mmCIF file of C-alpha atoms and ligand atoms in Angstrom:
data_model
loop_
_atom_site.group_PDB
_atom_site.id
_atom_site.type_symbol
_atom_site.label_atom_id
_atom_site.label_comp_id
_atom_site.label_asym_id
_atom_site.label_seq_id
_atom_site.Cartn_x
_atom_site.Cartn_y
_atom_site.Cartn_z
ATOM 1 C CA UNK Q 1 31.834 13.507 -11.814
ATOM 2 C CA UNK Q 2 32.477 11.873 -8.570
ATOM 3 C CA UNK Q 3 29.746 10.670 -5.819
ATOM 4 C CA UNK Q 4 28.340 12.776 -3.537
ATOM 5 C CA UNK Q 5 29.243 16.133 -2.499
ATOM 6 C CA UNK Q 6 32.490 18.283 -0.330
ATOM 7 C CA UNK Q 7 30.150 20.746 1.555
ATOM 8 C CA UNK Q 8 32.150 24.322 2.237
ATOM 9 C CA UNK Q 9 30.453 26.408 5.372
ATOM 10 C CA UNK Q 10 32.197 29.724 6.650
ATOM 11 C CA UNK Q 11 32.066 29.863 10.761
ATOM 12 C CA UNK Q 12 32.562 32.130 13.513
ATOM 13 C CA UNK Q 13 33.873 35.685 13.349
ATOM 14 C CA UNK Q 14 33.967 36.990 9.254
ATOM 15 C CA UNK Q 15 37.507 37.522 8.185
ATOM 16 C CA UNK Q 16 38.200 39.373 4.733
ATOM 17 C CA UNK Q 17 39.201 36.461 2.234
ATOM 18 C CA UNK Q 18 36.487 34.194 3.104
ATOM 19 C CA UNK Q 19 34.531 35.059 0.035
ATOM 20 C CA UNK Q 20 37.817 34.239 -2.074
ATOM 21 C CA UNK Q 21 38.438 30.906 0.131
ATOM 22 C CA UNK Q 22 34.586 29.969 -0.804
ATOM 23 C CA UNK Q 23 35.293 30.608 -4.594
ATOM 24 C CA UNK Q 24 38.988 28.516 -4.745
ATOM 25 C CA UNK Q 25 37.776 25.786 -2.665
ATOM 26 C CA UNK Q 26 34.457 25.362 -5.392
ATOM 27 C CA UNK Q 27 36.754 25.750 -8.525
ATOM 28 C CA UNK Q 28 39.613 23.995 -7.744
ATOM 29 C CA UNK Q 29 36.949 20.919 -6.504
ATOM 30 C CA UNK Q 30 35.253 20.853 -10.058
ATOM 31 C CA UNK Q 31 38.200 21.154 -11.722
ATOM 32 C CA UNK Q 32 38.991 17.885 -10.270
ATOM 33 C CA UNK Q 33 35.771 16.488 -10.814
ATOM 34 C CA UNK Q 34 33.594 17.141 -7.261
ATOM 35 C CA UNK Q 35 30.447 18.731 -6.975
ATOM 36 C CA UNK Q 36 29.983 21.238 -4.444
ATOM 37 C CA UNK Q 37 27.732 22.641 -1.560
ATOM 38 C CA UNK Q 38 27.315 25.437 0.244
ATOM 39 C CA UNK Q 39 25.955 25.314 3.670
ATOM 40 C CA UNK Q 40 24.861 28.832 5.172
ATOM 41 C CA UNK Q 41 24.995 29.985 8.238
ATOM 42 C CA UNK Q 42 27.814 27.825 9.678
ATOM 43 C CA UNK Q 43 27.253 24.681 11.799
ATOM 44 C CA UNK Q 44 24.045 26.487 12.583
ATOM 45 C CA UNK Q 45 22.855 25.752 9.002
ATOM 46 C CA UNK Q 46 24.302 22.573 8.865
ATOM 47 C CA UNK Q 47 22.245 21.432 11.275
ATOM 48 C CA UNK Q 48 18.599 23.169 9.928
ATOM 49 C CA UNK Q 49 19.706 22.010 6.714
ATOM 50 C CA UNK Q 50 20.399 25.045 5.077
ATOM 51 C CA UNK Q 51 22.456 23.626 2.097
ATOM 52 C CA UNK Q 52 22.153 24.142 -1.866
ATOM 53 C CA UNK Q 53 24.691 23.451 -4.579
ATOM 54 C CA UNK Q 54 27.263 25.829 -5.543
ATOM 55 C CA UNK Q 55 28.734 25.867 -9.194
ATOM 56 C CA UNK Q 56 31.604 27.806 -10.759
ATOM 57 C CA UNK Q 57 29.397 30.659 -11.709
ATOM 58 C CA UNK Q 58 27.622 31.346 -8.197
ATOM 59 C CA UNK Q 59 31.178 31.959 -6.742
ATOM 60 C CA UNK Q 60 31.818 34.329 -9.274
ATOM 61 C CA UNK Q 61 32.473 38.018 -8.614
ATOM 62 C CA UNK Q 62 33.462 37.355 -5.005
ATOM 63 C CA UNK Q 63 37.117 37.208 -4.920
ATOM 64 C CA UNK Q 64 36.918 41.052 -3.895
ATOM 65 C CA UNK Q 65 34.014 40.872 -1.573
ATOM 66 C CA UNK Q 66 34.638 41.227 2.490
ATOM 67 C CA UNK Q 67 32.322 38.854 4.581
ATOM 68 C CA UNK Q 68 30.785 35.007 3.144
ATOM 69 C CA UNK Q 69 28.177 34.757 0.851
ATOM 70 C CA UNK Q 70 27.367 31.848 2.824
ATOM 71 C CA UNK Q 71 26.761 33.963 6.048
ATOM 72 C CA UNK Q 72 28.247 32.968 9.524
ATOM 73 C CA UNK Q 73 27.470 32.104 13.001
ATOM 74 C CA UNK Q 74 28.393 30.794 16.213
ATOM 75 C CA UNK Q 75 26.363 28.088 17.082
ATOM 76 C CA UNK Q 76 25.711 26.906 20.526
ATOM 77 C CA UNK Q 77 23.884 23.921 19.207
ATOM 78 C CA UNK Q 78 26.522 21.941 17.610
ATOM 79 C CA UNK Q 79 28.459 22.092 20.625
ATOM 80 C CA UNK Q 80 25.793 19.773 21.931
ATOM 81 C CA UNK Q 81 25.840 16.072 21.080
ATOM 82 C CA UNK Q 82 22.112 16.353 19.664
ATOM 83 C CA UNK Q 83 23.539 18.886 17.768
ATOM 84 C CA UNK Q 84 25.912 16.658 15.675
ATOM 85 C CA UNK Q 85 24.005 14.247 15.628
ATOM 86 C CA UNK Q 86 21.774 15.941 13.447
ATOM 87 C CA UNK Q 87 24.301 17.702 11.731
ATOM 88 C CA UNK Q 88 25.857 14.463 10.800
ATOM 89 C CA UNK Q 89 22.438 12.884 9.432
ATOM 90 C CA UNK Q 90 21.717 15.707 7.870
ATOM 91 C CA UNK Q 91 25.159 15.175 5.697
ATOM 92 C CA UNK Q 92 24.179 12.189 5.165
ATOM 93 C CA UNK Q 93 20.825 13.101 3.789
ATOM 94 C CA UNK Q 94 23.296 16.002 1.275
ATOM 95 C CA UNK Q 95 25.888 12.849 0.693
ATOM 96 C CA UNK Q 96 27.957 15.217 1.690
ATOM 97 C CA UNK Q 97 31.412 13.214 2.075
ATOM 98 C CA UNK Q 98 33.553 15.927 3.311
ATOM 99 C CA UNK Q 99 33.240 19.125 5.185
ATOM 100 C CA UNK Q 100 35.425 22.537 4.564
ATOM 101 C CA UNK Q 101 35.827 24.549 7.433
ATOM 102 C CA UNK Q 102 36.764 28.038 6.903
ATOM 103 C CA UNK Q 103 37.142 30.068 10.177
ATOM 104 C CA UNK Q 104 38.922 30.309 13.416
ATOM 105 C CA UNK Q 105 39.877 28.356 16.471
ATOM 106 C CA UNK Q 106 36.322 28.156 17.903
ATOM 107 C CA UNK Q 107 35.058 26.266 14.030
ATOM 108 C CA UNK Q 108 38.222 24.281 13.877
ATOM 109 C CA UNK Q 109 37.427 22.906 17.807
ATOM 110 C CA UNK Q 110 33.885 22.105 16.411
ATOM 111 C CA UNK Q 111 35.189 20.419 13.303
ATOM 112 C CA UNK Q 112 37.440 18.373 15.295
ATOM 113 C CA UNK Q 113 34.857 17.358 17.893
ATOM 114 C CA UNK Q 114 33.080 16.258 15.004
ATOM 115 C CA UNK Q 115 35.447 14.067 13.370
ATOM 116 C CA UNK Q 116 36.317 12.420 15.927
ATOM 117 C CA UNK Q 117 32.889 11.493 16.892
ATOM 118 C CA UNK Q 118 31.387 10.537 13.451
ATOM 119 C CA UNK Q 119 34.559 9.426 11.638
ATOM 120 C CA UNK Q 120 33.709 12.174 9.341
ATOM 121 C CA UNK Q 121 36.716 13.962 6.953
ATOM 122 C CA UNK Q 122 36.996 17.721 7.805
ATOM 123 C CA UNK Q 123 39.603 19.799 6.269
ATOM 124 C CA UNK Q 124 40.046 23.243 7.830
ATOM 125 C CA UNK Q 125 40.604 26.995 6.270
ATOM 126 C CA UNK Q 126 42.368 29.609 8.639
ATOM 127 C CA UNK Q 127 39.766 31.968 8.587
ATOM 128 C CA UNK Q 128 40.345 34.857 10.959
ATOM 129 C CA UNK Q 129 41.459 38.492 11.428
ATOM 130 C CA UNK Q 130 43.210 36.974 14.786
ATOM 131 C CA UNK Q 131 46.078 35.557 13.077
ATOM 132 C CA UNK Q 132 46.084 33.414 16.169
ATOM 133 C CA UNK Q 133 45.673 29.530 14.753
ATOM 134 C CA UNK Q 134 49.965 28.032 15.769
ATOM 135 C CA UNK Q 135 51.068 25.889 12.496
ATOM 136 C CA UNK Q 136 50.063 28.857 9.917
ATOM 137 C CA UNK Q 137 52.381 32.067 9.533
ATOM 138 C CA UNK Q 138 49.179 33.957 8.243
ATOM 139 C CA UNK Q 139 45.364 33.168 8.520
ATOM 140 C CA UNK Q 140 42.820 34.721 5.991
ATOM 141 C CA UNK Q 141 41.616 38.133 7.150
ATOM 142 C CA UNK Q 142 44.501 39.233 8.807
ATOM 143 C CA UNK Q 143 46.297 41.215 6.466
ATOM 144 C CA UNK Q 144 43.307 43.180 5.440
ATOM 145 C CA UNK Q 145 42.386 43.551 8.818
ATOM 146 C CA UNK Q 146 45.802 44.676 9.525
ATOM 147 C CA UNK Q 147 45.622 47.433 6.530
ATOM 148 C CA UNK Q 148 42.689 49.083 7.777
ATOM 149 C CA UNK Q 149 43.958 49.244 11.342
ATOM 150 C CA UNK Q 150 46.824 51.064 9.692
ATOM 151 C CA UNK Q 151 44.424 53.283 7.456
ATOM 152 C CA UNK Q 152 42.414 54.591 10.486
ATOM 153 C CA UNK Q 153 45.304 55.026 12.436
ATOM 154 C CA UNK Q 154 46.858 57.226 9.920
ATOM 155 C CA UNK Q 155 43.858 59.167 10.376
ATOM 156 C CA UNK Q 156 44.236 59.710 14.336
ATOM 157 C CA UNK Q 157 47.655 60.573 13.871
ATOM 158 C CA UNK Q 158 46.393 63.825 12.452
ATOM 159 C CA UNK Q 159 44.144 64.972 15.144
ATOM 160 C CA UNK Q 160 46.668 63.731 17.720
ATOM 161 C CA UNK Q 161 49.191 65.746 16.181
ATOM 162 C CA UNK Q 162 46.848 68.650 15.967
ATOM 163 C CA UNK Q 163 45.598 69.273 19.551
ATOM 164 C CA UNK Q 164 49.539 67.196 20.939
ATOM 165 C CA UNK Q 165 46.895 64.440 22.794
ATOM 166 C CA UNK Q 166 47.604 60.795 23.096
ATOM 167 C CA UNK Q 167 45.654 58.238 21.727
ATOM 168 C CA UNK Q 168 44.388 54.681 22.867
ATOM 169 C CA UNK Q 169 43.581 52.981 19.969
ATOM 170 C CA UNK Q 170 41.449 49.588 20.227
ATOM 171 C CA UNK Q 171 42.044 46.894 18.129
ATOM 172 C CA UNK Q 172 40.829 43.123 17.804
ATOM 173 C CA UNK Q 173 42.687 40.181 18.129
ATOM 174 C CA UNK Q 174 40.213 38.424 21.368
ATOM 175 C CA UNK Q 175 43.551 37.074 23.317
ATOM 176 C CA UNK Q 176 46.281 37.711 20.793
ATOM 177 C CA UNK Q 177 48.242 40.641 19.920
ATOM 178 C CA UNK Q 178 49.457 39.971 15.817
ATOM 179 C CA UNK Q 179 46.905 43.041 15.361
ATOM 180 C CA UNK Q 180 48.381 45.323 17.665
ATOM 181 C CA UNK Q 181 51.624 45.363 17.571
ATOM 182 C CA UNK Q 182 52.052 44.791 13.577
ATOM 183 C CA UNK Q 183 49.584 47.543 13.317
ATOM 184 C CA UNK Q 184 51.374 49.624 15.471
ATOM 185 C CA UNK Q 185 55.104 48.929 13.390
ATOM 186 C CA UNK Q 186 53.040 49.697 10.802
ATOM 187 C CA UNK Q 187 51.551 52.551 11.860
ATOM 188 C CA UNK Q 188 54.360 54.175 13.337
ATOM 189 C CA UNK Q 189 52.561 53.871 16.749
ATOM 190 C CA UNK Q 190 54.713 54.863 19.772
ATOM 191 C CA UNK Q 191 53.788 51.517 21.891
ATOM 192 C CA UNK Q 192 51.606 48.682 21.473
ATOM 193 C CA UNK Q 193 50.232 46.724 24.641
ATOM 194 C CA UNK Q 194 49.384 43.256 23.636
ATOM 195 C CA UNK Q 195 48.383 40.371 25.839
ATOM 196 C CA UNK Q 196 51.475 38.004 25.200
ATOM 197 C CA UNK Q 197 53.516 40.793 27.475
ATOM 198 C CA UNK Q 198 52.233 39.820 30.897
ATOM 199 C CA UNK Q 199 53.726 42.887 32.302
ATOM 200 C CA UNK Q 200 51.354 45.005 31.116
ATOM 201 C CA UNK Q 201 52.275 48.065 34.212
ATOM 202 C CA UNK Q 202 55.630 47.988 32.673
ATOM 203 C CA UNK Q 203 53.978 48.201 29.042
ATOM 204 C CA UNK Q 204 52.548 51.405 30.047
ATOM 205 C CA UNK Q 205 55.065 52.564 32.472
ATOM 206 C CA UNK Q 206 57.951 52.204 30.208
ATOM 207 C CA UNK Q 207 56.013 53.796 27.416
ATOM 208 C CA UNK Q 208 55.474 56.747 30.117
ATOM 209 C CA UNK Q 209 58.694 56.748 31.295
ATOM 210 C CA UNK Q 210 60.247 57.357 28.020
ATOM 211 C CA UNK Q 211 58.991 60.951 28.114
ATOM 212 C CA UNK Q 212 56.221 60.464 25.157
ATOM 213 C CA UNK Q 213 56.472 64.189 24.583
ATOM 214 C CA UNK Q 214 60.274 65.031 24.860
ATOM 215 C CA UNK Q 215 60.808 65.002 20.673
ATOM 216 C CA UNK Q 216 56.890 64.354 19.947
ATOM 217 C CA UNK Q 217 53.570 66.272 19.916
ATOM 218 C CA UNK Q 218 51.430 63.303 19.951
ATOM 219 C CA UNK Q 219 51.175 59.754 20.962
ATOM 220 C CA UNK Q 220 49.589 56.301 19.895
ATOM 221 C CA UNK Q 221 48.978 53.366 21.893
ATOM 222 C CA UNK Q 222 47.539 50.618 20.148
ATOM 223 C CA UNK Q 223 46.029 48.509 22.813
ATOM 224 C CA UNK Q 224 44.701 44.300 22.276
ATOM 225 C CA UNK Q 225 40.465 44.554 23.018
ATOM 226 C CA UNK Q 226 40.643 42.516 26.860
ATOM 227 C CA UNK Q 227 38.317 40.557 27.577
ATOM 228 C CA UNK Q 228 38.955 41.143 30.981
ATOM 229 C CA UNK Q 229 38.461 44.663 30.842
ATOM 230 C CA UNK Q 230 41.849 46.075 30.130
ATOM 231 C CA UNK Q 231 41.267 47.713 26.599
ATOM 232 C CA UNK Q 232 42.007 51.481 25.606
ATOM 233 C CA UNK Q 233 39.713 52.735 28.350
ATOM 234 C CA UNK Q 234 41.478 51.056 31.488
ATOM 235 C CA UNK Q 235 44.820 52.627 29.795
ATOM 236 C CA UNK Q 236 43.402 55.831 29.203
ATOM 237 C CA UNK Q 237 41.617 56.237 32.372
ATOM 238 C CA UNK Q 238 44.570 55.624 34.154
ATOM 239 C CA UNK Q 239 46.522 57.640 32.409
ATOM 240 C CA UNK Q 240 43.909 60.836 32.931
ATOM 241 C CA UNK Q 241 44.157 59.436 36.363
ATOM 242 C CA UNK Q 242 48.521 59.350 37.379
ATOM 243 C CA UNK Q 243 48.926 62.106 34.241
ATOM 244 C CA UNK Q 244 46.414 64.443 34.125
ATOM 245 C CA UNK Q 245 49.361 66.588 32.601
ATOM 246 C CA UNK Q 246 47.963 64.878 29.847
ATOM 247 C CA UNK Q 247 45.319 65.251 27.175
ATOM 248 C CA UNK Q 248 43.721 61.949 26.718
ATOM 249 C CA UNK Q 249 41.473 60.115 24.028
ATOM 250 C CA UNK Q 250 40.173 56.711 23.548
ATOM 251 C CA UNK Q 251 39.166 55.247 19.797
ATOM 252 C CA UNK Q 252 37.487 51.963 19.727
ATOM 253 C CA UNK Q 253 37.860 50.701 16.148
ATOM 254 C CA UNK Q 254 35.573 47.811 16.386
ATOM 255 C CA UNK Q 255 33.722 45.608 13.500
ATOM 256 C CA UNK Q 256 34.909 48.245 10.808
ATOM 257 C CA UNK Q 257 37.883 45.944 10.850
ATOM 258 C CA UNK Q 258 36.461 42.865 10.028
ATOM 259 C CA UNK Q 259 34.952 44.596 7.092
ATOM 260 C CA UNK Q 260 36.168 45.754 3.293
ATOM 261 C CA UNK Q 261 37.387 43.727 -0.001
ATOM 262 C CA UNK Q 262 40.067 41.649 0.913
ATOM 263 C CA UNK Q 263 43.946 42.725 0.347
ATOM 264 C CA UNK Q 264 46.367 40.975 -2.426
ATOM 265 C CA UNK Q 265 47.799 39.092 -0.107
ATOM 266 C CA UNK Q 266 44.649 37.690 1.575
ATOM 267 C CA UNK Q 267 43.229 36.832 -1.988
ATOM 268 C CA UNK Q 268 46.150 34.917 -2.874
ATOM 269 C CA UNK Q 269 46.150 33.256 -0.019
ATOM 270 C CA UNK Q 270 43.177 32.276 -0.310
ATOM 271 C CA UNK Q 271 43.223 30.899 -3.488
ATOM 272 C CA UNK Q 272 46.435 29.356 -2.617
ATOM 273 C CA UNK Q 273 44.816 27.403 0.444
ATOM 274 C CA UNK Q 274 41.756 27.203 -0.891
ATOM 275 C CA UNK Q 275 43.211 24.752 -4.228
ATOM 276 C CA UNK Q 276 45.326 23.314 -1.007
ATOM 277 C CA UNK Q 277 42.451 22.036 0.447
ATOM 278 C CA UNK Q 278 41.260 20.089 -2.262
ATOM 279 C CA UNK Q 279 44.900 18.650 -2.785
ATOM 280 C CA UNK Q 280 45.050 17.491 0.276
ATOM 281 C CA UNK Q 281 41.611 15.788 0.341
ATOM 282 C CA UNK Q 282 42.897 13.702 -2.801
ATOM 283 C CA UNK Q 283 45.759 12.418 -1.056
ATOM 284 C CA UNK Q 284 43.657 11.373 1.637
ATOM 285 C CA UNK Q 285 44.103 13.688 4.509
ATOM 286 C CA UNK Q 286 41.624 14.334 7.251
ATOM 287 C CA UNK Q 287 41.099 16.511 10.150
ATOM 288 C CA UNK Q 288 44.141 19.114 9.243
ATOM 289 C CA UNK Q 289 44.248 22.650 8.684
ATOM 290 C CA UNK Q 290 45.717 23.682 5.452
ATOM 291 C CA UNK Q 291 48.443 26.552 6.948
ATOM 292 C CA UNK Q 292 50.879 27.984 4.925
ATOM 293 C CA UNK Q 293 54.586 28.166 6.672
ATOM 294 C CA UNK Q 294 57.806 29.450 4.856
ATOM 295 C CA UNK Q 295 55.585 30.475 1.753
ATOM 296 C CA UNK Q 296 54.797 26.301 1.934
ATOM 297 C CA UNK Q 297 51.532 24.944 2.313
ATOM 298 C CA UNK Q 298 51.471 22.467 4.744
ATOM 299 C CA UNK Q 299 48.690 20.120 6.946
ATOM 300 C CA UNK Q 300 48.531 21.049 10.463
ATOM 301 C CA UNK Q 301 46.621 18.749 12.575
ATOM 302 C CA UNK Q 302 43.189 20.000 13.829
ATOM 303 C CA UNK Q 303 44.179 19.163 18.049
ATOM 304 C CA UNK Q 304 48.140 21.445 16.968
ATOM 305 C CA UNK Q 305 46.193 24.357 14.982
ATOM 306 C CA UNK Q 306 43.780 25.173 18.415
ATOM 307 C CA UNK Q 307 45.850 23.617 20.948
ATOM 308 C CA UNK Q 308 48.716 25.566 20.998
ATOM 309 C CA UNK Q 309 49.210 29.191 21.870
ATOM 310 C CA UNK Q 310 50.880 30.859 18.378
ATOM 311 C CA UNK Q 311 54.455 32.426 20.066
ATOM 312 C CA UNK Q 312 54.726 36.727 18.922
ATOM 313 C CA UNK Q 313 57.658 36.790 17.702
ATOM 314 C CA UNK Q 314 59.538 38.752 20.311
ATOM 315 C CA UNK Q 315 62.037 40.634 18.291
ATOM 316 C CA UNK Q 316 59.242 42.759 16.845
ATOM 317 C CA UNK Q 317 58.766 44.412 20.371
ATOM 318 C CA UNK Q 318 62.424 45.805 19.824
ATOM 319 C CA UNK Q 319 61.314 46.744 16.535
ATOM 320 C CA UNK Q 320 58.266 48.631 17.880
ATOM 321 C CA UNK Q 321 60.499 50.144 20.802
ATOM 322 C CA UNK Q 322 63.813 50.997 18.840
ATOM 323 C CA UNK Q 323 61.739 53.115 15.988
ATOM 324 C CA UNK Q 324 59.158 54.892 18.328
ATOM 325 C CA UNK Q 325 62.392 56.831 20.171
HETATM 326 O O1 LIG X 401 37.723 36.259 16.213
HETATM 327 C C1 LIG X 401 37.465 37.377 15.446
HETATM 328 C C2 LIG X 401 36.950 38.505 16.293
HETATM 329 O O2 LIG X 401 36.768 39.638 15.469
HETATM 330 C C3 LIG X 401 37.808 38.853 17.513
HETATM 331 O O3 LIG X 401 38.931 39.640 17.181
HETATM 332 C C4 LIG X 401 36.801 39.540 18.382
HETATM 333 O O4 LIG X 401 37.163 39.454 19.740
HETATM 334 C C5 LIG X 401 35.531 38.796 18.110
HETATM 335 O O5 LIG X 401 35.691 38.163 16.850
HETATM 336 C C6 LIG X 401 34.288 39.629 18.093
HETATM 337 O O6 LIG X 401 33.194 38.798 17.901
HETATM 338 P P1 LIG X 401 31.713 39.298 17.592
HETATM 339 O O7 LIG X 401 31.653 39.698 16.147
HETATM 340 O O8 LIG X 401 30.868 38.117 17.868
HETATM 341 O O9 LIG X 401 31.455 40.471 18.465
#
C-alpha cells in the first residue's frame, strides 16, 4: 500500500451517478494500491474534518443509488481564505495527498482556487444534471436527469391532450439549456426556450405564430428555470395575457429531477471516469477534469472546464423545430 490517502468528497448540487463515481474512484484506487477517504459534506466537511476511510465494501451496493453517500453542500466557508486554510491543514492532519472532486462548475472553481493556492493535486469529476462543464460531451447526472424530464413529460402530454391546453414545463439546467431542449426532442415537445437563444420574444412568438393548434390539440413548452425570473410562469402568464384564446398551465418539475437510481449510461460513465481519475493521477496530472469527448476520456484543465461557456449545438433547434410541425 502506498502513503497516505486520495480523499473523494461529492459538492454542490446532487447529480444521479455520484454514488457510482464514489464507488469507481475507491475501487479502481485500491486496485492500484491507494487507500481511500471519504470526506462528507463537501468542502464544508473538509474543513470540520468530517473524514473516515472508505474500503471496497462500504461503496458497495451504490452503483444504483441517486444522491452521495457522502452527502453534499455548498459551502460559503471555503470560499474564504480561512476557509482553506483550514481545509488544507486539515488534509494534512488525514495525509490526504490528493483530492477528488465530483460536482459542478461552482466545486471545480473551489478546487481550482485551492490548488493554486496550496500547491495541492485536485482531480475533478463532472458531476451535474447541468451538462454545462465545456471540455466534456456529457457530465454525470445528466442523462438520468434527462430521462425523468422525459418520463414526467410523457405524463403531461396526457392531460394536455385531454382538456387541448398548453403546457409550460420547468426544467433545471441554472443558465444552460442541454435539459430543455434534449428533453423536449425527446419528449416530442412542440418548442423549447432555452437561455443560449437570446431572442427569447421570437422563441415564443415563433412558437405562437406557427398556429400551435392548426394539426394539434395540445402543446408543450419546455422552458430553462431563469434565474432572472423568466421560467414557465413569465411564459405562461403572458401567454394567458396576449392569448387568452388559450387554456394555460404551468408545471414546475423541480428537485424530483435531481433524484432516482442513475441511468446505464450515467453508471458507465461513471465508472468509466471514475477508473479515469485514478489513471490520470498515476501519470501525474493535476488540476484537470476527467471529461469524456468522442467516447475518449480526456484531461480538461480546471480554468477550460468553468471558464468557458459549453456551445448548444445549434442544429438541434432545427431538429426541435422541423419535427414539432
Ligand atoms: O446545478 C444543479 C442544479 O440542480 C441546477 O440545475 C439548479 O439551478 C440548482 O442546482 C438548484 O440548486 P438547489 O438544490 O440548491 O436549489
Amino acid at each position: 500500500m502506498k502513503e497516505g490517502y486520495i480523499g473523494i468528497l461529492t459538492s454542490g448540487g446532487d447529480a444521479s451517478g455520484m454514488n457510482a463515481t464514489i464507488r469507481a474512484i475507491t475501487r479502481s484506487a485500491i486496485c492500484n494500491g491507494y487507500k481511500v477517504k471519504g470526506i462528507y459534506r463537501g468542502y464544508e466537511g473538509l474543513i470540520n474534518d468530517e473524514i473516515r476511510e472508505l474500503t471496497t465494501e462500504d461503496v458497495s451496493n451504490i452503483i444504483q443509488r441517486g444522491g452521495t453517500i457522502l452527502k453534499t453542500a455548498r459551502s460559503k466557508d471555503f470560499e474564504t481564505p480561512e476557509g482553506r486554510k483550514k481545509a488544507y491543514e486539515v488534509m494534512q492532519k488525514e495525509k490526504i495527498h490528493t483530492l477528488f472532486v465530483i460536482g459542478g462548475d461552482g466545486s471545480l472553481t473551489g478546487a481550482r482556487i485551492f490548488a493554486q493556492e496550496y500547491d495541492v493535486p485536485c482531480i475533478g469529476l463532472p458531476g451535474t444534471i447541468d451538462n454545462d462543464l465545456w471540455g466534456t460531451d456529457l457530465t454525470i447526472g445528466y442523462d438520468t436527469a434527462l430521462n425523468t424530464i422525459v418520463e414526467c413529460v410523457d405524463k403531461i402530454r396526457d392531460t394536455a391532450t385531454s382538456h387541448e391546453r398548453i403546457f409550460f414545463v420547468e426544467v433545471m439546467g441554472r443558465d444552460a439549456g442541454f435539459l430543455a431542449q434534449n428533453s423536449a426532442i425527446a419528449s416530442g415537445a412542440e418548442a423549447a426556450i432555452i437561455p443560449e437563444d437570446q431572442t427569447d420574444t421570437d422563441q415564443l412568438e415563433e412558437f405562437i405564430g406557427r398556429g400551435f393548434r392548426k394539426t394539434k390539440n395540445s402543446s408543450i413548452v419546455i422552458v430553462t428555470e431563469s434565474p432572472t425570473g423568466k421560467g414557465a410562469n413569465y411564459y405562461a402568464e403572458r401567454v394567458k395575457r396576449e392569448y387568452p384564446q388559450y387554456d394555460v398551465r404551468v408545471t414546475i418539475l423541480g428537485h424530483l429531477q435531481r433524484g432516482g437510481s442513475p441511468s446505464a449510461g450515467d453508471r458507465i460513465l461513471a465508472s468509466r471516469l471514475g477508473c479515469a481519475s485514478i489513471q490520470a493521477m498515476m501519470e501525474g496530472q493535476r488540476n484537470v477534469m476527467i471529461g469524456i469527448r468522442n467516447d475518449k476520456v480526456v484531461y480538461v484543465p480546471f480554468a477550460e472546464a468553468i471558464k468557458k461557456n459549453k456551445p448548444i449545438d445549434k442544429s438541434l433547434i432545427t431538429v426541435l423545430n422541423e419535427l414539432s410541425i
